[in-house]
Amino acid sequence: MENLKLLFIEGNRQNIDKENIKACYNKIKSLGFIKTMPIEYIPMDEAIGKIGGRKLFKVTVERNIGNGEAIISNFKIHQEVVASEDYSNYDGVCEDGQHRSLALQFSELSEIEPTYTEVHIPEGMDVLSYIALRNNGKVWDNADFYNSGISTNDKEMDYILSLCKEYKAAFIFALYTFGTANLTSNQIKAIQLGYKKPSDFGRLQLNKSTHEIGDKILKALKDNEFLSVDRFTGRFANGLKQYYKEVKDEKKVIDTINLIDKETWNRHFIPNNGQSMEAKSYVEAFNVLYAEYEGREAQETE
């Protein structure tokens, strides 16, 4: 089916998100246009009487730098108000699928055939009110993806996801990426949705080694009688990850964890200003804690 000429209505997510367009582009390029997920629109002859005085916009993607056509790595969004006498030149008003409709403007997707569904608004309701009502459902958040059971088809990544059911995701993501790049929620979602593969994130090297180190660090944390799960935060784990990057010795990291008790926690891990500890603050605390231990060891051997 030929792409329909759709306008956007003032007030419906006017700030177009370029990252969402990129995500839609990648999904369509990888999976094709999923026919059962059509772009929804209100036919122009029906929309005209229910615009409620709002402007309609023609929205296009244009090249951002240099000459030539827009490409996914170099584009900007251009919006222009359409005069009411020109409304008849368009098929309708986009109700759902704005970002997908913009992604389809890139020439690399010119052969893709989208599907559309006409939407008819109840009597007495204007276009924007209907759109707000239509999009009032709960959007999946990160936890919904983590707990969905959708496989990433990567053994190590799926193992990490399984641990997110018991611990905070940010904590687990940091703990099981010692020695490699950070794992992010956007990477997980892109892989679970099928438009990215683990191999697309080349800097993220999850393997038997990162798995084993993560298990050892988690065991040390769980075995520490003072440390409770509420202290297992993303910042704490990122502090451990940065500390490991400095010392390059998992045993030293575990020895440092074993030094933490109520006294050392109160002395090193509670900021004087009352603010939360940042990852770098945890690193400083780990270094000071281990230096104290080495100092005591040196005195005892003299």
Short mmCIF file of C-alpha atoms in Angstrom, two decimals:
data_model
loop_
_atom_site.label_atom_id
_atom_site.label_comp_id
_atom_site.label_asym_id
_atom_site.label_seq_id
_atom_site.Cartn_x
_atom_site.Cartn_y
_atom_site.Cartn_z
CA MET A 1 0.00 0.00 0.00
CA GLU A 2 1.25 3.47 -0.84
CA ASN A 3 2.19 5.63 2.13
CA LEU A 4 -0.66 7.90 3.14
CA LYS A 5 -0.14 11.64 3.50
CA LEU A 6 -0.94 12.30 7.13
CA LEU A 7 -0.81 15.47 9.18
CA PHE A 8 -0.07 15.82 12.88
CA ILE A 9 -2.37 17.78 15.17
CA GLU A 10 -1.22 20.48 17.56
CA GLY A 11 -0.93 19.12 21.11
CA ASN A 12 -0.32 15.47 20.24
CA ARG A 13 3.27 14.89 21.42
CA GLN A 14 4.44 17.98 19.61
CA ASN A 15 8.05 17.41 20.66
CA ILE A 16 8.93 14.59 18.29
CA ASP A 17 11.54 12.28 19.83
CA LYS A 18 14.36 11.57 17.38
CA GLU A 19 15.45 8.55 19.39
CA ASN A 20 11.98 7.05 19.01
CA ILE A 21 12.19 7.61 15.26
CA LYS A 22 15.56 5.80 15.20
CA ALA A 23 14.09 2.93 17.21
CA CYS A 24 11.12 2.66 14.82
CA TYR A 25 13.47 2.79 11.84
CA ASN A 26 15.60 -0.03 13.24
CA LYS A 27 12.56 -2.16 14.05
CA ILE A 28 11.06 -1.74 10.60
CA LYS A 29 14.39 -2.28 8.85
CA SER A 30 15.06 -5.44 10.84
CA LEU A 31 11.56 -6.94 11.09
CA GLY A 32 9.65 -5.26 8.28
CA PHE A 33 6.39 -3.46 8.96
CA ILE A 34 4.26 -5.61 11.21
CA LYS A 35 0.92 -5.68 9.45
CA THR A 36 -1.08 -6.30 12.61
CA MET A 37 0.29 -3.06 14.14
CA PRO A 38 -1.09 -0.48 11.70
CA ILE A 39 -0.70 3.28 11.78
CA GLU A 40 -4.05 4.68 12.86
CA TYR A 41 -5.48 7.83 11.31
CA ILE A 42 -8.66 9.87 11.23
CA PRO A 43 -9.84 10.48 7.66
CA MET A 44 -9.50 14.12 6.72
CA ASP A 45 -13.16 14.66 5.85
CA GLU A 46 -14.08 13.56 9.38
CA ALA A 47 -11.18 15.28 11.13
CA ILE A 48 -11.85 18.71 9.65
CA GLY A 49 -14.99 19.19 11.72
CA LYS A 50 -13.37 17.95 14.94
CA ILE A 51 -10.02 19.76 15.01
CA GLY A 52 -11.31 22.23 17.58
CA GLY A 53 -9.37 25.20 16.29
CA ARG A 54 -6.01 23.48 16.58
CA LYS A 55 -3.33 23.70 13.91
CA LEU A 56 -2.40 20.79 11.68
CA PHE A 57 1.25 20.24 10.79
CA LYS A 58 3.07 18.63 7.93
CA VAL A 59 6.06 16.94 9.56
CA THR A 60 9.03 15.71 7.53
CA VAL A 61 12.56 14.43 8.06
CA GLU A 62 15.33 16.46 6.43
CA ARG A 63 19.09 16.18 6.26
CA ASN A 64 20.65 17.98 9.20
CA ILE A 65 24.19 18.62 7.93
CA GLY A 66 25.28 18.96 4.31
CA ASN A 67 23.32 18.38 1.14
CA GLY A 68 21.27 15.42 0.02
CA GLU A 69 18.49 13.36 1.52
CA ALA A 70 18.02 12.57 5.17
CA ILE A 71 19.66 9.43 6.54
CA ILE A 72 19.11 7.89 9.93
CA SER A 73 22.50 9.12 11.20
CA ASN A 74 21.97 12.65 9.89
CA PHE A 75 18.48 14.11 10.07
CA LYS A 76 16.33 16.74 11.70
CA ILE A 77 12.58 17.22 12.06
CA HIS A 78 10.84 19.97 10.09
CA GLN A 79 7.32 21.07 10.94
CA GLU A 80 5.17 23.50 9.01
CA VAL A 81 1.63 24.62 9.60
CA VAL A 82 -0.76 23.59 6.83
CA ALA A 83 -3.36 26.13 5.69
CA SER A 84 -6.94 24.97 6.13
CA GLU A 85 -7.62 25.33 2.39
CA ASP A 86 -4.94 22.67 1.77
CA TYR A 87 -6.35 20.04 4.13
CA SER A 88 -8.04 18.26 1.25
CA ASN A 89 -4.59 17.46 -0.21
CA TYR A 90 -3.97 15.07 2.71
CA ASP A 91 -5.46 11.73 3.69
CA GLY A 92 -6.04 12.44 7.34
CA VAL A 93 -4.67 13.13 10.82
CA CYS A 94 -2.28 10.64 12.41
CA GLU A 95 -3.81 9.30 15.63
CA ASP A 96 -1.30 6.59 16.56
CA GLY A 97 2.07 5.88 14.92
CA GLN A 98 3.63 9.31 14.41
CA HIS A 99 7.18 8.05 14.86
CA ARG A 100 6.63 5.08 12.56
CA SER A 101 5.19 7.33 9.86
CA LEU A 102 8.30 9.53 10.06
CA ALA A 103 10.63 6.53 9.98
CA LEU A 104 8.98 5.45 6.72
CA GLN A 105 10.09 8.71 5.09
CA PHE A 106 13.71 7.53 4.89
CA SER A 107 14.53 6.25 1.41
CA GLU A 108 16.03 3.03 2.80
CA LEU A 109 12.51 2.05 3.84
CA SER A 110 10.86 3.17 0.60
CA GLU A 111 10.03 -0.41 -0.40
CA ILE A 112 8.29 -1.14 2.90
CA GLU A 113 4.52 -1.45 2.66
CA PRO A 114 2.80 -0.17 5.82
CA THR A 115 -0.72 -0.88 6.92
CA TYR A 116 -3.22 1.70 8.06
CA THR A 117 -6.48 1.67 9.97
CA GLU A 118 -9.14 4.33 9.76
CA VAL A 119 -10.36 5.57 13.13
CA HIS A 120 -13.81 7.09 13.60
CA ILE A 121 -14.39 9.42 16.52
CA PRO A 122 -17.52 9.24 18.69
CA GLU A 123 -19.98 12.06 18.35
CA GLY A 124 -19.26 15.09 20.51
CA MET A 125 -15.55 14.33 20.89
CA ASP A 126 -12.76 16.28 19.20
CA VAL A 127 -9.63 14.78 17.67
CA LEU A 128 -7.19 15.52 20.48
CA SER A 129 -9.56 14.34 23.20
CA TYR A 130 -9.89 11.04 21.39
CA ILE A 131 -6.12 10.72 20.96
CA ALA A 132 -5.58 11.40 24.68
CA LEU A 133 -8.18 8.78 25.56
CA ARG A 134 -6.74 6.27 23.09
CA ASN A 135 -3.21 6.62 24.49
CA ASN A 136 -4.16 6.58 28.16
CA GLY A 137 -3.19 2.93 28.61
CA LYS A 138 -0.19 1.89 30.70
CA VAL A 139 3.04 1.85 28.70
CA TRP A 140 5.44 -0.97 29.49
CA ASP A 141 8.20 0.20 31.80
CA ASN A 142 11.64 -1.35 32.16
CA ALA A 143 10.50 -3.80 34.84
CA ASP A 144 7.76 -5.07 32.53
CA PHE A 145 10.44 -6.02 30.00
CA TYR A 146 12.74 -7.59 32.60
CA ASN A 147 9.93 -9.76 33.97
CA SER A 148 8.34 -10.62 30.63
CA GLY A 149 10.30 -13.82 30.11
CA ILE A 150 11.12 -12.74 26.54
CA SER A 151 14.46 -14.35 25.73
CA THR A 152 17.37 -12.34 24.34
CA ASN A 153 18.75 -15.58 22.84
CA ASP A 154 21.95 -14.88 24.75
CA LYS A 155 22.73 -17.23 27.66
CA GLU A 156 24.56 -14.67 29.77
CA MET A 157 22.07 -11.87 29.18
CA ASP A 158 19.10 -14.10 29.99
CA TYR A 159 20.85 -15.17 33.20
CA ILE A 160 21.29 -11.54 34.20
CA LEU A 161 17.61 -10.88 33.48
CA SER A 162 16.60 -13.82 35.69
CA LEU A 163 18.40 -12.16 38.62
CA CYS A 164 16.47 -8.92 38.08
CA LYS A 165 13.40 -10.64 39.51
CA GLU A 166 15.11 -10.71 42.92
CA TYR A 167 17.43 -7.69 42.82
CA LYS A 168 17.34 -4.17 41.40
CA ALA A 169 18.23 -4.24 37.71
CA ALA A 170 20.79 -1.43 37.95
CA PHE A 171 22.58 -3.38 40.71
CA ILE A 172 22.69 -6.62 38.70
CA PHE A 173 23.63 -4.90 35.42
CA ALA A 174 26.73 -3.40 37.05
CA LEU A 175 27.66 -6.49 39.06
CA TYR A 176 27.65 -8.78 36.03
CA THR A 177 29.58 -6.48 33.68
CA PHE A 178 32.85 -6.26 35.59
CA GLY A 179 35.60 -5.72 33.03
CA THR A 180 33.28 -4.84 30.16
CA ALA A 181 30.93 -2.09 28.97
CA ASN A 182 27.72 -1.20 30.79
CA LEU A 183 24.52 -3.08 30.07
CA THR A 184 21.54 -0.74 29.69
CA SER A 185 17.77 -1.05 29.78
CA ASN A 186 17.54 0.25 26.19
CA GLN A 187 19.82 -2.55 24.97
CA ILE A 188 17.72 -5.17 26.75
CA LYS A 189 14.46 -3.82 25.31
CA ALA A 190 15.86 -3.55 21.77
CA ILE A 191 17.04 -7.17 21.89
CA GLN A 192 13.81 -8.47 23.43
CA LEU A 193 11.78 -6.63 20.79
CA GLY A 194 13.86 -8.29 18.10
CA TYR A 195 15.33 -5.34 16.19
CA LYS A 196 18.78 -5.63 17.78
CA LYS A 197 21.02 -8.60 18.53
CA PRO A 198 23.52 -8.93 21.39
CA SER A 199 26.29 -8.86 18.77
CA ASP A 200 25.18 -5.33 17.78
CA PHE A 201 26.66 -4.13 21.06
CA GLY A 202 30.23 -5.15 20.39
CA ARG A 203 31.75 -3.36 23.38
CA LEU A 204 29.56 -5.40 25.72
CA GLN A 205 31.40 -8.70 26.17
CA LEU A 206 29.38 -11.01 28.39
CA ASN A 207 30.95 -14.41 28.83
CA LYS A 208 31.80 -17.17 31.29
CA SER A 209 34.30 -14.90 33.04
CA THR A 210 31.88 -12.01 33.66
CA HIS A 211 29.30 -14.57 34.80
CA GLU A 212 31.67 -16.18 37.30
CA ILE A 213 32.97 -12.88 38.67
CA GLY A 214 29.40 -11.63 39.09
CA ASP A 215 28.42 -14.79 40.96
CA LYS A 216 31.45 -14.52 43.28
CA ILE A 217 30.82 -10.85 44.09
CA LEU A 218 27.10 -11.45 44.66
CA LYS A 219 27.88 -14.38 46.98
CA ALA A 220 30.30 -12.23 49.00
CA LEU A 221 27.67 -9.54 49.35
CA LYS A 222 24.98 -12.03 50.39
CA ASP A 223 27.34 -13.74 52.87
CA ASN A 224 28.16 -10.44 54.59
CA GLU A 225 25.90 -10.47 57.65
CA PHE A 226 25.74 -6.69 57.86
CA LEU A 227 24.85 -5.93 54.22
CA SER A 228 21.15 -6.17 53.48
CA VAL A 229 19.39 -6.17 50.11
CA ASP A 230 18.25 -2.56 50.52
CA ARG A 231 21.92 -1.53 50.23
CA PHE A 232 22.28 -3.36 46.90
CA THR A 233 21.76 -0.32 44.68
CA GLY A 234 22.99 0.59 41.22
CA ARG A 235 25.38 3.19 42.64
CA PHE A 236 26.84 0.71 45.12
CA ALA A 237 27.38 -1.91 42.39
CA ASN A 238 28.81 0.66 39.97
CA GLY A 239 31.21 1.69 42.73
CA LEU A 240 32.32 -1.93 43.03
CA LYS A 241 32.67 -2.14 39.25
CA GLN A 242 34.87 0.98 39.12
CA TYR A 243 36.88 -0.28 42.09
CA TYR A 244 37.48 -3.58 40.26
CA LYS A 245 38.60 -1.60 37.20
CA GLU A 246 41.19 0.14 39.39
CA VAL A 247 42.53 -2.84 41.33
CA LYS A 248 42.02 -5.50 38.58
CA ASP A 249 41.74 -8.19 41.26
CA GLU A 250 38.45 -9.88 42.13
CA LYS A 251 39.92 -11.30 45.36
CA LYS A 252 40.77 -7.80 46.57
CA VAL A 253 37.22 -6.69 45.81
CA ILE A 254 35.83 -9.62 47.81
CA ASP A 255 38.29 -8.97 50.68
CA THR A 256 37.13 -5.37 50.75
CA ILE A 257 33.47 -6.44 50.88
CA ASN A 258 34.32 -8.71 53.83
CA LEU A 259 35.73 -5.69 55.70
CA ILE A 260 32.36 -3.93 55.69
CA ASP A 261 30.47 -4.02 58.98
CA LYS A 262 28.32 -1.58 60.88
CA GLU A 263 31.29 0.37 62.21
CA THR A 264 33.11 0.70 58.87
CA TRP A 265 29.84 1.46 57.06
CA ASN A 266 29.03 4.32 59.42
CA ARG A 267 32.59 5.60 59.15
CA HIS A 268 33.04 5.49 55.38
CA PHE A 269 29.73 5.02 53.59
CA ILE A 270 27.53 7.73 55.11
CA PRO A 271 28.26 11.21 53.68
CA ASN A 272 28.62 14.01 56.21
CA ASN A 273 26.39 16.28 54.16
CA GLY A 274 23.51 13.84 54.30
CA GLN A 275 23.38 13.34 50.53
CA SER A 276 23.31 9.96 48.80
CA MET A 277 26.56 8.22 47.96
CA GLU A 278 27.57 8.36 44.30
CA ALA A 279 29.51 5.56 42.59
CA LYS A 280 32.80 7.48 42.84
CA SER A 281 32.16 8.03 46.56
CA TYR A 282 31.84 4.28 47.03
CA VAL A 283 35.14 3.79 45.19
CA GLU A 284 36.84 6.24 47.54
CA ALA A 285 35.32 4.45 50.54
CA PHE A 286 36.49 1.03 49.29
CA ASN A 287 40.03 2.35 48.80
CA VAL A 288 40.19 3.93 52.24
CA LEU A 289 38.73 0.83 53.87
CA TYR A 290 41.29 -1.46 52.27
CA ALA A 291 44.14 0.96 53.02
CA GLU A 292 43.18 0.86 56.71
CA TYR A 293 43.26 -2.93 56.59
CA GLU A 294 46.71 -2.93 54.96
CA GLY A 295 47.93 -0.47 57.59
CA ARG A 296 46.83 -2.73 60.40
CA GLU A 297 48.41 -5.74 58.72
CA ALA A 298 51.70 -3.89 58.38
CA GLN A 299 51.72 -2.91 62.07
CA GLU A 300 51.06 -6.46 63.17
CA THR A 301 54.03 -7.80 61.19
CA GLU A 302 56.50 -5.25 62.57
#
